[in-house]
């Protein structure tokens, strides 16, 4: 193996490595976010989100948080329809 | 007229060209293999380094580097294939067209020589392809397996540390997250019954995507036993699959019901593939 | 269609909704944007996002995956997403339109994207940098053109391959030059 050939391979590798490390990935860096808790008050009457009337409508004024029919999913079940 | 075919056919020039072409072909592939070896041996430690330093959740710097290297191997493969078509097969076709008929004894000798030449070149090319497979798997395995168990255990510990740290956004009461969640979910405050939304950390959400790979890592020994048994034993595969799904379900219990449906499908696919033989 | 239980909506989110949502996620919309457009909250969307792929895994007929591809391609016509565009893509709208109306443009860029990966680049990012086309719109174009391309291949296989080879050679040259050549460029027969 000649010196030139060896240099050619190493130059290629070095460039490839730099390119791999420095190029921007599609969608950018994935931000690592901490776990968090949120609450969505009723935008209509301002009441807190009560459990007893289900997930889809406000327990106080009937405002529809979500205009859908919940089915049996992973944690959310049919019974959670308001 | 039959006497015509019995005339001895001599073409020392063609023999010499065959010899030279074969030498050049072997030499050409030798050089490509040497270069491939050189590139891959130098690349292995670099791949490892990039992998270990890659902070991206999907290890994309490592992935792109690997694809680049495989691209270069592919470029060499393409070069060899093109040369085989243009300089070996085309030469054989032209030479064949010039020879006396195959059914004459004079022609047969040279047809046989060309045939041997063709086979020698193909066999040498086959060795080249085997080297490609060897170096490709060398590159693919250079970084080693990601230790998914350690990543998973880290997430479990992280969850234990935060599970009691939340308060209800409505009444401020302490809330304990009942189990580790991998997707956003509603959690009811035990004091005021308000529906809070819990959104797991990015790390916890990743567990869901890595769960199958981790279960496969945990049960790889069983898959190996199945793969090494000859003839293939269907029951060993079933045993492996059952254990893999058991582990998978242990990691993400919420998905057990869906996983079982997928398990049924894989069992069915596997028994269908066996019945075809 | 309602006969197949695997096609029943998940929390009211149909396969059409889900497929269009995936296309739009790829075009730069966030999960929060998606949930909002579908009129649901994040936990509901995330469950649907988890369970639709499970349905596909369970379906050995590949019917759901096939429909997914068709609906994905029609994402721009989906009433809940049609007018939603990520804030950052304003400059690329000409190319985003072009790739969905100009088949040759799509074919060439598809080859370019693949070759970019072979040269260690993030092909999706390269397309975004050069043409301002997000991957979601690229994939929408892919499913819009797939039937026509199959017909083209069927009608003139050789012509199709020749053109692909021309594109390949063009981008191999481009990316090889940018990295100072291929490792084995000096080795000749």
Short mmCIF file of C-alpha atoms in Angstrom, two decimals:
data_model
loop_
_atom_site.label_atom_id
_atom_site.label_comp_id
_atom_site.label_asym_id
_atom_site.label_seq_id
_atom_site.Cartn_x
_atom_site.Cartn_y
_atom_site.Cartn_z
CA UNK A 1 0.00 0.00 0.00
CA UNK A 2 1.48 3.28 -1.11
CA UNK A 3 1.61 6.37 1.04
CA UNK A 4 -0.71 8.27 -1.27
CA UNK A 5 -3.39 5.62 -1.14
CA UNK A 6 -3.24 5.51 2.61
CA UNK A 7 -3.52 9.26 2.81
CA UNK A 8 -6.49 9.19 0.47
CA UNK A 9 -8.40 6.79 2.71
CA UNK A 10 -7.57 8.65 5.90
CA UNK A 11 -8.52 12.01 4.43
CA UNK A 12 -11.83 10.56 3.32
CA UNK A 13 -12.48 9.07 6.77
CA UNK A 14 -11.59 12.26 8.59
CA UNK A 15 -13.92 14.30 6.38
CA UNK A 16 -16.73 11.79 6.72
CA UNK A 17 -16.38 11.79 10.48
CA UNK A 18 -16.40 15.59 10.69
CA UNK A 19 -19.42 15.74 8.41
CA UNK A 20 -21.25 13.16 10.54
CA UNK A 21 -20.54 15.03 13.75
CA UNK A 22 -21.13 18.58 12.58
CA UNK A 23 -24.02 18.34 10.13
CA UNK A 24 -27.46 19.30 11.27
CA UNK A 25 -29.86 16.39 11.64
CA UNK A 26 -33.28 16.70 10.11
CA UNK A 27 -35.62 18.22 12.65
CA UNK A 28 -32.66 19.50 14.63
CA UNK A 29 -31.62 18.43 18.05
CA UNK A 30 -34.25 16.56 19.99
CA UNK A 31 -34.79 18.50 23.19
CA UNK A 32 -34.79 16.29 26.24
CA UNK A 33 -37.70 17.51 28.28
CA UNK A 34 -38.52 16.79 31.89
CA UNK A 35 -41.81 15.23 32.91
CA UNK A 36 -44.49 17.80 33.67
CA UNK A 37 -48.04 18.26 34.88
CA UNK A 38 -50.62 20.50 33.21
CA UNK A 39 -54.23 21.30 33.76
CA UNK A 40 -56.77 22.68 31.31
CA UNK A 41 -59.49 24.79 32.89
CA UNK A 42 -62.72 25.25 31.01
CA UNK A 43 -62.23 28.15 28.55
CA UNK A 44 -65.97 28.87 28.73
CA UNK A 45 -66.75 29.09 32.46
CA UNK A 46 -63.24 28.94 33.96
CA UNK A 47 -64.02 25.95 36.15
CA UNK A 48 -61.39 23.31 36.92
CA UNK A 49 -61.45 20.01 35.09
CA UNK A 50 -63.61 17.76 37.27
CA UNK A 51 -63.36 13.99 37.03
CA UNK A 52 -66.92 12.93 37.62
CA UNK A 53 -68.42 14.01 34.29
CA UNK A 54 -65.86 12.40 32.05
CA UNK A 55 -63.10 13.87 29.93
CA UNK A 56 -64.82 15.29 26.90
CA UNK A 57 -67.06 18.04 28.36
CA UNK A 58 -66.99 20.56 31.20
CA UNK A 59 -68.76 19.21 34.29
CA UNK A 60 -70.23 22.63 35.05
CA UNK A 61 -71.24 24.34 31.83
CA UNK A 62 -71.15 21.45 29.37
CA UNK A 63 -68.50 23.05 27.13
CA UNK A 64 -67.05 20.42 24.85
CA UNK A 65 -63.32 20.06 25.41
CA UNK A 66 -63.24 17.47 22.65
CA UNK A 67 -65.96 16.81 20.09
CA UNK A 68 -65.25 13.08 19.67
CA UNK A 69 -66.31 9.68 20.97
CA UNK A 70 -63.62 8.09 23.11
CA UNK A 71 -63.11 4.36 22.53
CA UNK A 72 -61.20 1.80 24.57
CA UNK A 73 -57.59 2.89 24.25
CA UNK A 74 -54.51 2.39 26.38
CA UNK A 75 -55.41 4.40 29.48
CA UNK A 76 -58.47 6.26 28.20
CA UNK A 77 -61.64 4.18 28.06
CA UNK A 78 -65.19 4.46 26.71
CA UNK A 79 -66.42 5.29 30.22
CA UNK A 80 -64.46 8.55 30.05
CA UNK A 81 -66.94 10.08 27.59
CA UNK A 82 -68.87 12.88 29.29
CA UNK B 1 -17.13 -30.23 -46.58
CA UNK B 2 -16.81 -31.95 -43.19
CA UNK B 3 -13.04 -31.94 -43.64
CA UNK B 4 -13.12 -28.19 -43.25
CA UNK B 5 -14.11 -28.43 -39.55
CA UNK B 6 -11.37 -30.88 -38.73
CA UNK B 7 -8.68 -28.41 -39.59
CA UNK B 8 -6.84 -27.55 -36.41
CA UNK B 9 -7.72 -24.06 -35.22
CA UNK B 10 -4.89 -22.05 -33.68
CA UNK B 11 -5.16 -18.64 -32.09
CA UNK B 12 -2.22 -18.06 -29.71
CA UNK B 13 -3.02 -14.36 -29.68
CA UNK B 14 -6.43 -15.04 -28.17
CA UNK B 15 -4.88 -17.29 -25.52
CA UNK B 16 -2.49 -14.54 -24.58
CA UNK B 17 -5.31 -11.99 -24.36
CA UNK B 18 -7.32 -14.36 -22.13
CA UNK B 19 -4.33 -14.77 -19.84
CA UNK B 20 -3.71 -11.03 -19.63
CA UNK B 21 -7.37 -10.19 -19.10
CA UNK B 22 -7.64 -12.70 -16.29
CA UNK B 23 -4.51 -11.30 -14.63
CA UNK B 24 -5.86 -7.78 -14.89
CA UNK B 25 -9.25 -8.81 -13.49
CA UNK B 26 -7.68 -10.61 -10.52
CA UNK B 27 -5.29 -7.75 -9.92
CA UNK B 28 -8.11 -5.18 -10.14
CA UNK B 29 -10.21 -7.02 -7.55
CA UNK B 30 -7.12 -7.50 -5.33
CA UNK B 31 -6.62 -3.76 -5.32
CA UNK B 32 -10.26 -3.02 -4.54
CA UNK B 33 -10.16 -5.54 -1.69
CA UNK B 34 -6.99 -4.05 -0.27
CA UNK B 35 -8.53 -0.59 -0.35
CA UNK B 36 -11.72 -1.86 1.23
CA UNK B 37 -9.74 -3.53 3.99
CA UNK B 38 -7.71 -0.41 4.59
CA UNK B 39 -10.78 1.82 4.75
CA UNK B 40 -12.75 -0.48 7.05
CA UNK B 41 -9.92 -1.23 9.47
CA UNK B 42 -9.27 2.48 9.87
CA UNK B 43 -13.03 3.17 10.15
CA UNK B 44 -13.88 0.71 12.95
CA UNK B 45 -12.33 2.69 15.84
CA UNK B 46 -13.70 5.95 14.38
CA UNK B 47 -17.23 4.52 14.17
CA UNK B 48 -16.96 3.43 17.79
CA UNK B 49 -15.79 6.87 18.84
CA UNK B 50 -18.56 8.67 16.97
CA UNK B 51 -21.16 6.27 18.39
CA UNK B 52 -19.99 6.75 21.96
CA UNK B 53 -19.86 10.52 21.64
CA UNK B 54 -23.13 10.86 19.75
CA UNK B 55 -25.55 12.53 22.14
CA UNK B 56 -28.45 12.38 19.69
CA UNK B 57 -31.29 10.18 20.94
CA UNK B 58 -31.32 8.29 17.65
CA UNK B 59 -27.53 8.18 17.24
CA UNK B 60 -27.87 9.85 13.87
CA UNK B 61 -24.25 10.98 13.51
CA UNK B 62 -23.26 7.33 13.81
CA UNK B 63 -26.00 6.29 11.39
CA UNK B 64 -24.95 8.76 8.72
CA UNK B 65 -21.28 7.88 9.04
CA UNK B 66 -22.10 4.20 8.64
CA UNK B 67 -24.22 4.88 5.57
CA UNK B 68 -21.38 6.90 4.06
CA UNK B 69 -18.94 4.02 4.50
CA UNK B 70 -21.37 1.49 3.10
CA UNK B 71 -21.87 3.89 0.20
CA UNK B 72 -18.15 3.69 -0.58
CA UNK B 73 -18.22 -0.11 -0.47
CA UNK B 74 -21.20 0.00 -2.79
CA UNK B 75 -19.29 2.28 -5.09
CA UNK B 76 -16.53 -0.36 -5.29
CA UNK B 77 -19.08 -3.08 -5.92
CA UNK B 78 -20.58 -1.04 -8.73
CA UNK B 79 -17.15 -0.51 -10.24
CA UNK B 80 -16.46 -4.26 -10.19
CA UNK B 81 -19.82 -5.11 -11.72
CA UNK B 82 -19.36 -2.60 -14.51
CA UNK B 83 -15.89 -3.93 -15.28
CA UNK B 84 -17.16 -7.50 -15.28
CA UNK B 85 -19.80 -6.62 -17.85
CA UNK B 86 -17.68 -4.37 -20.04
CA UNK B 87 -14.26 -5.99 -19.88
CA UNK B 88 -14.91 -9.65 -19.16
CA UNK B 89 -18.29 -10.71 -20.48
CA UNK B 90 -18.23 -8.41 -23.49
CA UNK B 91 -14.74 -9.67 -24.37
CA UNK B 92 -15.95 -13.29 -24.09
CA UNK B 93 -18.95 -12.56 -26.30
CA UNK B 94 -16.79 -10.95 -28.99
CA UNK B 95 -14.22 -13.72 -28.88
CA UNK B 96 -16.91 -16.39 -29.00
CA UNK B 97 -18.40 -14.86 -32.12
CA UNK B 98 -15.03 -15.18 -33.90
CA UNK B 99 -14.51 -18.86 -33.08
CA UNK B 100 -15.31 -21.83 -35.33
CA UNK B 101 -18.51 -23.65 -34.49
CA UNK B 102 -18.75 -25.34 -31.10
CA UNK B 103 -19.65 -28.71 -32.66
CA UNK B 104 -16.35 -28.89 -34.50
CA UNK B 105 -13.48 -30.35 -32.52
CA UNK B 106 -11.33 -27.35 -33.47
CA UNK B 107 -13.88 -24.93 -32.09
CA UNK B 108 -14.65 -26.91 -28.97
CA UNK B 109 -11.18 -26.52 -27.50
CA UNK B 110 -11.37 -22.74 -27.63
CA UNK B 111 -14.97 -22.62 -26.50
CA UNK B 112 -13.92 -24.67 -23.48
CA UNK B 113 -11.01 -22.34 -22.80
CA UNK B 114 -13.32 -19.33 -22.86
CA UNK B 115 -15.76 -21.15 -20.62
CA UNK B 116 -13.04 -21.93 -18.08
CA UNK B 117 -11.91 -18.32 -18.27
CA UNK B 118 -15.46 -17.12 -17.64
CA UNK B 119 -15.89 -19.43 -14.65
CA UNK B 120 -12.55 -18.42 -13.13
CA UNK B 121 -13.49 -14.75 -13.42
CA UNK B 122 -16.94 -15.36 -11.93
CA UNK B 123 -15.46 -17.34 -9.04
CA UNK B 124 -12.98 -14.61 -8.31
CA UNK B 125 -15.81 -12.09 -8.35
CA UNK B 126 -17.75 -14.28 -5.95
CA UNK B 127 -14.85 -14.09 -3.47
CA UNK B 128 -14.95 -10.30 -3.86
CA UNK B 129 -18.67 -10.29 -3.01
CA UNK B 130 -17.97 -12.40 0.08
CA UNK B 131 -15.40 -9.84 1.20
CA UNK B 132 -18.00 -7.11 0.76
CA UNK B 133 -20.39 -9.02 3.02
CA UNK B 134 -17.62 -9.51 5.56
CA UNK B 135 -16.60 -5.87 5.70
CA UNK B 136 -20.18 -4.64 5.69
CA UNK B 137 -20.97 -6.66 8.79
CA UNK B 138 -17.70 -5.51 10.34
CA UNK B 139 -18.82 -1.90 9.91
CA UNK B 140 -22.37 -2.61 11.07
CA UNK B 141 -21.13 -4.24 14.26
CA UNK B 142 -18.27 -1.85 14.92
CA UNK B 143 -20.09 0.19 17.54
CA UNK B 144 -21.39 -2.81 19.42
CA UNK B 145 -24.90 -2.98 20.80
CA UNK B 146 -26.34 -0.06 22.67
CA UNK B 147 -26.87 -1.07 26.30
CA UNK B 148 -30.63 -0.60 26.34
CA UNK B 149 -30.94 -2.29 29.73
CA UNK B 150 -28.85 0.45 31.34
CA UNK B 151 -30.86 3.17 29.60
CA UNK B 152 -34.10 1.55 30.76
CA UNK B 153 -32.93 1.16 34.37
CA UNK B 154 -31.89 4.81 34.32
CA UNK B 155 -35.42 5.78 33.33
CA UNK B 156 -36.93 3.64 36.09
CA UNK B 157 -34.69 5.34 38.65
CA UNK B 158 -35.47 8.77 37.23
CA UNK B 159 -39.17 8.02 37.53
CA UNK B 160 -38.84 6.88 41.16
CA UNK B 161 -37.16 10.20 41.89
CA UNK B 162 -39.94 12.33 40.42
CA UNK B 163 -43.12 10.34 41.01
CA UNK B 164 -43.96 12.08 44.33
CA UNK B 165 -42.84 15.53 43.30
CA UNK B 166 -45.98 16.77 41.54
CA UNK B 167 -48.81 18.81 42.94
CA UNK B 168 -52.31 19.25 41.59
CA UNK B 169 -52.49 22.36 39.42
CA UNK B 170 -55.94 23.08 40.79
CA UNK B 171 -55.72 22.59 44.58
CA UNK B 172 -51.99 22.19 45.19
CA UNK B 173 -52.45 18.78 46.82
CA UNK B 174 -49.62 16.26 46.53
CA UNK B 175 -49.99 13.79 43.71
CA UNK B 176 -48.22 10.49 43.28
CA UNK B 177 -47.90 9.15 39.76
CA UNK B 178 -49.21 5.58 40.13
CA UNK B 179 -46.92 3.93 37.57
CA UNK B 180 -44.34 4.86 34.96
CA UNK B 181 -46.10 6.26 31.89
CA UNK B 182 -44.63 6.43 28.40
CA UNK B 183 -47.26 8.68 26.82
CA UNK B 184 -49.26 11.66 28.05
CA UNK B 185 -52.11 10.63 30.28
CA UNK B 186 -54.83 12.06 32.54
CA UNK B 187 -54.29 11.73 36.26
CA UNK B 188 -56.99 12.51 38.79
CA UNK B 189 -56.11 14.55 41.88
CA UNK B 190 -56.96 12.42 44.98
CA UNK B 191 -58.14 15.54 46.86
CA UNK B 192 -60.18 17.67 44.46
CA UNK B 193 -60.70 15.10 41.66
CA UNK B 194 -59.37 17.49 39.02
CA UNK B 195 -58.11 15.93 35.81
CA UNK B 196 -54.46 16.85 35.45
CA UNK B 197 -52.47 15.92 32.36
CA UNK B 198 -49.17 14.19 33.02
CA UNK B 199 -46.60 14.39 30.24
CA UNK B 200 -43.67 11.96 30.71
CA UNK B 201 -40.09 13.04 30.10
CA UNK B 202 -38.57 12.58 26.65
CA UNK B 203 -36.46 9.75 28.08
CA UNK B 204 -39.49 7.89 29.38
CA UNK B 205 -41.28 8.35 26.04
CA UNK B 206 -38.27 6.78 24.30
CA UNK B 207 -38.65 3.59 26.38
CA UNK B 208 -41.75 2.76 24.41
CA UNK B 209 -39.78 2.81 21.15
CA UNK B 210 -36.86 0.85 22.55
CA UNK B 211 -38.95 -1.74 24.42
CA UNK B 212 -38.93 -4.38 21.69
CA UNK B 213 -35.19 -4.03 21.07
CA UNK B 214 -34.53 -4.36 24.78
CA UNK B 215 -36.75 -7.46 24.99
CA UNK B 216 -34.81 -8.88 22.03
CA UNK B 217 -31.52 -8.16 23.76
CA UNK B 218 -32.76 -9.96 26.86
CA UNK B 219 -33.80 -13.04 24.89
CA UNK B 220 -31.09 -13.10 22.22
CA UNK B 221 -29.68 -16.35 23.64
CA UNK B 222 -32.97 -18.13 22.88
CA UNK B 223 -33.04 -16.87 19.31
CA UNK B 224 -29.47 -18.09 18.90
CA UNK B 225 -30.40 -21.57 20.09
CA UNK B 226 -33.23 -21.65 17.56
CA UNK B 227 -31.06 -20.39 14.72
CA UNK B 228 -28.27 -22.85 15.42
CA UNK B 229 -30.53 -25.90 15.53
CA UNK B 230 -30.64 -27.90 12.33
CA UNK B 231 -33.15 -28.63 11.05
CA UNK B 232 -35.02 -25.58 12.30
CA UNK B 233 -37.28 -26.42 15.20
CA UNK B 234 -40.58 -24.57 15.11
CA UNK B 235 -41.13 -25.08 18.85
CA UNK B 236 -37.86 -23.42 19.71
CA UNK B 237 -38.95 -20.40 17.70
CA UNK B 238 -42.28 -20.34 19.51
CA UNK B 239 -40.47 -20.54 22.84
CA UNK B 240 -38.20 -17.67 21.87
CA UNK B 241 -41.09 -15.54 20.68
CA UNK B 242 -43.09 -16.21 23.87
CA UNK B 243 -40.14 -15.20 26.09
CA UNK B 244 -39.44 -12.11 23.97
CA UNK B 245 -43.06 -10.96 24.25
CA UNK B 246 -43.09 -11.71 28.00
CA UNK B 247 -40.09 -9.42 28.42
CA UNK B 248 -41.64 -6.81 26.12
CA UNK B 249 -44.83 -6.83 28.19
CA UNK B 250 -42.84 -6.54 31.40
CA UNK B 251 -41.16 -3.40 30.10
CA UNK B 252 -44.38 -1.75 28.85
CA UNK B 253 -47.27 -3.54 30.62
CA UNK B 254 -49.77 -1.04 29.19
CA UNK B 255 -49.10 -2.40 25.74
CA UNK B 256 -49.52 -6.08 26.67
CA UNK B 257 -52.97 -6.41 25.13
CA UNK B 258 -51.85 -4.96 21.78
CA UNK B 259 -48.58 -6.87 21.89
CA UNK B 260 -50.42 -10.15 22.29
CA UNK B 261 -52.37 -9.50 19.08
CA UNK B 262 -49.10 -8.85 17.29
CA UNK B 263 -47.64 -12.02 18.84
CA UNK B 264 -50.50 -14.03 17.35
CA UNK B 265 -49.79 -12.58 13.94
CA UNK B 266 -46.07 -13.38 14.09
CA UNK B 267 -46.86 -16.97 15.12
CA UNK B 268 -49.22 -17.26 12.19
CA UNK B 269 -46.73 -15.74 9.73
CA UNK B 270 -44.06 -18.13 10.94
CA UNK B 271 -46.18 -21.24 10.65
CA UNK B 272 -47.31 -20.11 7.18
CA UNK B 273 -43.70 -19.70 6.09
CA UNK B 274 -42.93 -23.24 7.32
CA UNK B 275 -45.90 -24.77 5.53
CA UNK B 276 -44.61 -23.44 2.25
CA UNK B 277 -41.61 -25.76 2.31
CA UNK C 1 -65.55 -0.28 5.27
CA UNK C 2 -67.23 -0.32 8.68
CA UNK C 3 -67.15 -4.12 8.44
CA UNK C 4 -63.45 -4.24 9.22
CA UNK C 5 -62.98 -3.70 12.97
CA UNK C 6 -59.37 -2.69 12.35
CA UNK C 7 -60.68 0.40 10.53
CA UNK C 8 -62.89 1.64 13.38
CA UNK C 9 -61.85 5.13 14.57
CA UNK C 10 -59.64 5.31 17.67
CA UNK C 11 -61.03 7.92 20.07
CA UNK C 12 -62.90 9.33 17.09
CA UNK C 13 -59.71 9.69 15.05
CA UNK C 14 -60.16 7.94 11.71
CA UNK C 15 -57.41 6.42 9.58
CA UNK C 16 -57.80 9.42 7.21
CA UNK C 17 -57.23 11.78 10.15
CA UNK C 18 -54.28 9.78 11.40
CA UNK C 19 -52.58 9.47 7.99
CA UNK C 20 -52.93 13.19 7.27
CA UNK C 21 -51.64 13.96 10.77
CA UNK C 22 -48.52 11.88 10.11
CA UNK C 23 -47.90 13.71 6.84
CA UNK C 24 -48.23 17.04 8.63
CA UNK C 25 -45.95 15.96 11.48
CA UNK C 26 -43.36 15.34 8.79
CA UNK C 27 -43.94 18.82 7.40
CA UNK C 28 -42.96 20.45 10.65
CA UNK C 29 -46.16 20.65 12.69
CA UNK C 30 -45.79 19.79 16.38
CA UNK C 31 -47.80 17.16 18.22
CA UNK C 32 -49.62 19.99 19.98
CA UNK C 33 -50.56 21.53 16.58
CA UNK C 34 -51.79 18.13 15.40
CA UNK C 35 -53.89 17.49 18.47
CA UNK C 36 -55.42 20.96 18.20
CA UNK C 37 -56.27 20.52 14.51
CA UNK C 38 -57.96 17.21 15.32
CA UNK C 39 -59.87 18.83 18.17
CA UNK C 40 -58.43 16.55 20.83
CA UNK C 41 -56.04 16.89 23.76
CA UNK C 42 -52.50 15.52 23.75
CA UNK C 43 -53.19 12.26 25.66
CA UNK C 44 -55.95 11.37 23.20
CA UNK C 45 -53.74 12.05 20.18
CA UNK C 46 -50.82 10.11 21.67
CA UNK C 47 -53.02 7.07 22.25
CA UNK C 48 -54.27 7.15 18.67
CA UNK C 49 -50.70 7.64 17.48
CA UNK C 50 -49.73 4.53 19.39
CA UNK C 51 -52.70 2.36 18.45
CA UNK C 52 -53.00 2.99 14.70
CA UNK C 53 -49.57 1.46 14.02
CA UNK C 54 -50.62 -1.49 16.22
CA UNK C 55 -53.62 -2.03 13.93
CA UNK C 56 -51.25 -2.05 10.97
CA UNK C 57 -49.00 -4.60 12.68
CA UNK C 58 -51.98 -6.86 13.31
CA UNK C 59 -53.31 -6.67 9.75
CA UNK C 60 -51.73 -9.46 7.71
CA UNK C 61 -53.60 -8.33 4.56
CA UNK C 62 -51.71 -4.99 4.48
CA UNK C 63 -55.02 -3.30 3.68
CA UNK C 64 -54.61 -0.67 6.41
CA UNK C 65 -51.06 0.18 5.43
CA UNK C 66 -52.17 0.60 1.81
CA UNK C 67 -54.98 2.93 2.79
CA UNK C 68 -52.60 4.79 5.07
CA UNK C 69 -50.37 5.52 2.08
CA UNK C 70 -53.28 6.80 0.01
CA UNK C 71 -54.64 9.05 2.75
CA UNK C 72 -51.13 10.25 3.52
CA UNK C 73 -50.81 11.45 -0.07
CA UNK C 74 -54.12 13.27 0.20
CA UNK C 75 -53.14 15.11 3.40
CA UNK C 76 -53.31 18.53 1.73
CA UNK C 77 -56.98 17.91 0.94
CA UNK C 78 -57.86 16.88 4.50
CA UNK C 79 -60.41 19.40 5.84
CA UNK C 80 -58.75 19.56 9.27
CA UNK C 81 -55.22 20.08 7.94
CA UNK C 82 -55.60 21.54 4.46
CA UNK C 83 -54.70 25.08 5.40
CA UNK C 84 -52.29 24.35 8.22
CA UNK C 85 -48.70 25.17 7.39
CA UNK C 86 -45.75 25.34 9.72
CA UNK C 87 -44.58 28.91 10.29
CA UNK C 88 -41.05 28.39 8.99
CA UNK C 89 -41.73 27.05 5.49
CA UNK C 90 -42.85 30.21 3.73
CA UNK C 91 -39.88 30.41 1.34
CA UNK C 92 -40.18 26.86 0.04
CA UNK C 93 -43.77 26.91 -1.07
CA UNK C 94 -42.91 27.01 -4.81
CA UNK C 95 -40.83 23.85 -4.60
CA UNK C 96 -43.33 22.21 -2.26
CA UNK C 97 -45.96 22.80 -4.95
CA UNK C 98 -43.62 21.78 -7.77
CA UNK C 99 -42.69 18.42 -6.33
CA UNK C 100 -46.36 17.51 -6.22
CA UNK C 101 -47.08 18.66 -9.79
CA UNK C 102 -43.81 17.94 -11.64
CA UNK C 103 -43.05 14.22 -11.72
CA UNK C 104 -39.53 14.59 -13.16
CA UNK C 105 -38.64 17.05 -10.43
CA UNK C 106 -39.78 14.52 -7.82
CA UNK C 107 -37.93 11.63 -9.48
CA UNK C 108 -34.68 13.55 -9.65
CA UNK C 109 -34.85 14.72 -6.04
CA UNK C 110 -35.72 11.25 -4.81
CA UNK C 111 -32.52 9.94 -6.37
CA UNK C 112 -30.57 12.92 -5.02
CA UNK C 113 -31.87 12.24 -1.51
CA UNK C 114 -30.82 8.59 -1.63
CA UNK C 115 -27.39 9.38 -3.00
CA UNK C 116 -26.91 12.04 -0.31
CA UNK C 117 -27.36 9.34 2.34
CA UNK C 118 -24.80 7.16 0.55
CA UNK C 119 -22.34 9.99 0.96
CA UNK C 120 -22.90 10.30 4.70
CA UNK C 121 -25.30 13.23 4.53
CA UNK C 122 -28.72 13.53 6.10
CA UNK C 123 -30.65 13.34 2.82
CA UNK C 124 -33.84 14.83 4.23
CA UNK C 125 -31.89 17.78 5.61
CA UNK C 126 -30.09 18.23 2.29
CA UNK C 127 -33.43 18.48 0.47
CA UNK C 128 -34.67 20.96 3.05
CA UNK C 129 -31.51 23.09 2.79
CA UNK C 130 -31.45 23.10 -1.02
CA UNK C 131 -35.12 23.18 -1.91
CA UNK C 132 -36.93 24.06 1.33
CA UNK C 133 -39.07 20.96 1.01
CA UNK C 134 -39.86 19.26 4.35
CA UNK C 135 -39.80 15.48 4.46
CA UNK C 136 -43.57 15.31 5.01
CA UNK C 137 -44.27 17.07 1.70
CA UNK C 138 -41.63 14.90 0.04
CA UNK C 139 -43.44 11.80 1.25
CA UNK C 140 -46.78 13.20 0.16
CA UNK C 141 -45.30 13.63 -3.33
CA UNK C 142 -43.96 10.05 -3.17
CA UNK C 143 -47.40 8.63 -2.55
CA UNK C 144 -49.02 10.96 -5.12
CA UNK C 145 -46.64 9.75 -7.84
CA UNK C 146 -46.35 6.09 -6.90
CA UNK C 147 -49.11 4.79 -9.20
CA UNK C 148 -47.92 6.83 -12.17
CA UNK C 149 -44.32 5.70 -11.67
CA UNK C 150 -45.39 2.06 -11.59
CA UNK C 151 -47.22 2.63 -14.89
CA UNK C 152 -44.14 4.30 -16.39
CA UNK C 153 -41.93 1.40 -15.35
CA UNK C 154 -44.42 -1.04 -16.80
CA UNK C 155 -44.62 0.86 -20.10
CA UNK C 156 -40.90 1.44 -20.56
CA UNK C 157 -38.73 -0.26 -18.03
CA UNK C 158 -35.44 0.41 -19.77
CA UNK C 159 -36.17 4.08 -20.36
CA UNK C 160 -37.07 4.52 -16.73
CA UNK C 161 -33.86 2.84 -15.54
CA UNK C 162 -31.72 4.84 -17.93
CA UNK C 163 -33.09 8.08 -16.61
CA UNK C 164 -32.60 6.99 -13.02
CA UNK C 165 -28.99 6.09 -13.87
CA UNK C 166 -28.42 9.54 -15.34
CA UNK C 167 -29.74 11.14 -12.14
CA UNK C 168 -27.62 8.80 -10.01
CA UNK C 169 -24.46 9.57 -11.94
CA UNK C 170 -25.14 13.29 -11.65
CA UNK C 171 -25.53 13.28 -7.88
CA UNK C 172 -22.79 10.74 -7.25
CA UNK C 173 -20.47 13.09 -9.07
CA UNK C 174 -21.74 16.07 -7.11
CA UNK C 175 -21.39 14.48 -3.67
CA UNK C 176 -18.12 12.71 -4.51
CA UNK C 177 -16.56 16.00 -5.64
CA UNK C 178 -17.68 17.64 -2.42
CA UNK C 179 -15.81 15.05 -0.36
CA UNK C 180 -12.69 15.00 -2.53
CA UNK C 181 -13.57 11.92 -4.59
CA UNK C 182 -14.39 8.32 -3.81
CA UNK C 183 -11.96 6.12 -1.90
CA UNK C 184 -11.33 3.83 -4.88
CA UNK C 185 -11.42 6.38 -7.72
CA UNK C 186 -7.77 5.74 -8.61
CA UNK C 187 -8.19 1.98 -9.01
CA UNK C 188 -8.74 1.05 -12.65
CA UNK C 189 -9.01 -2.23 -14.52
#
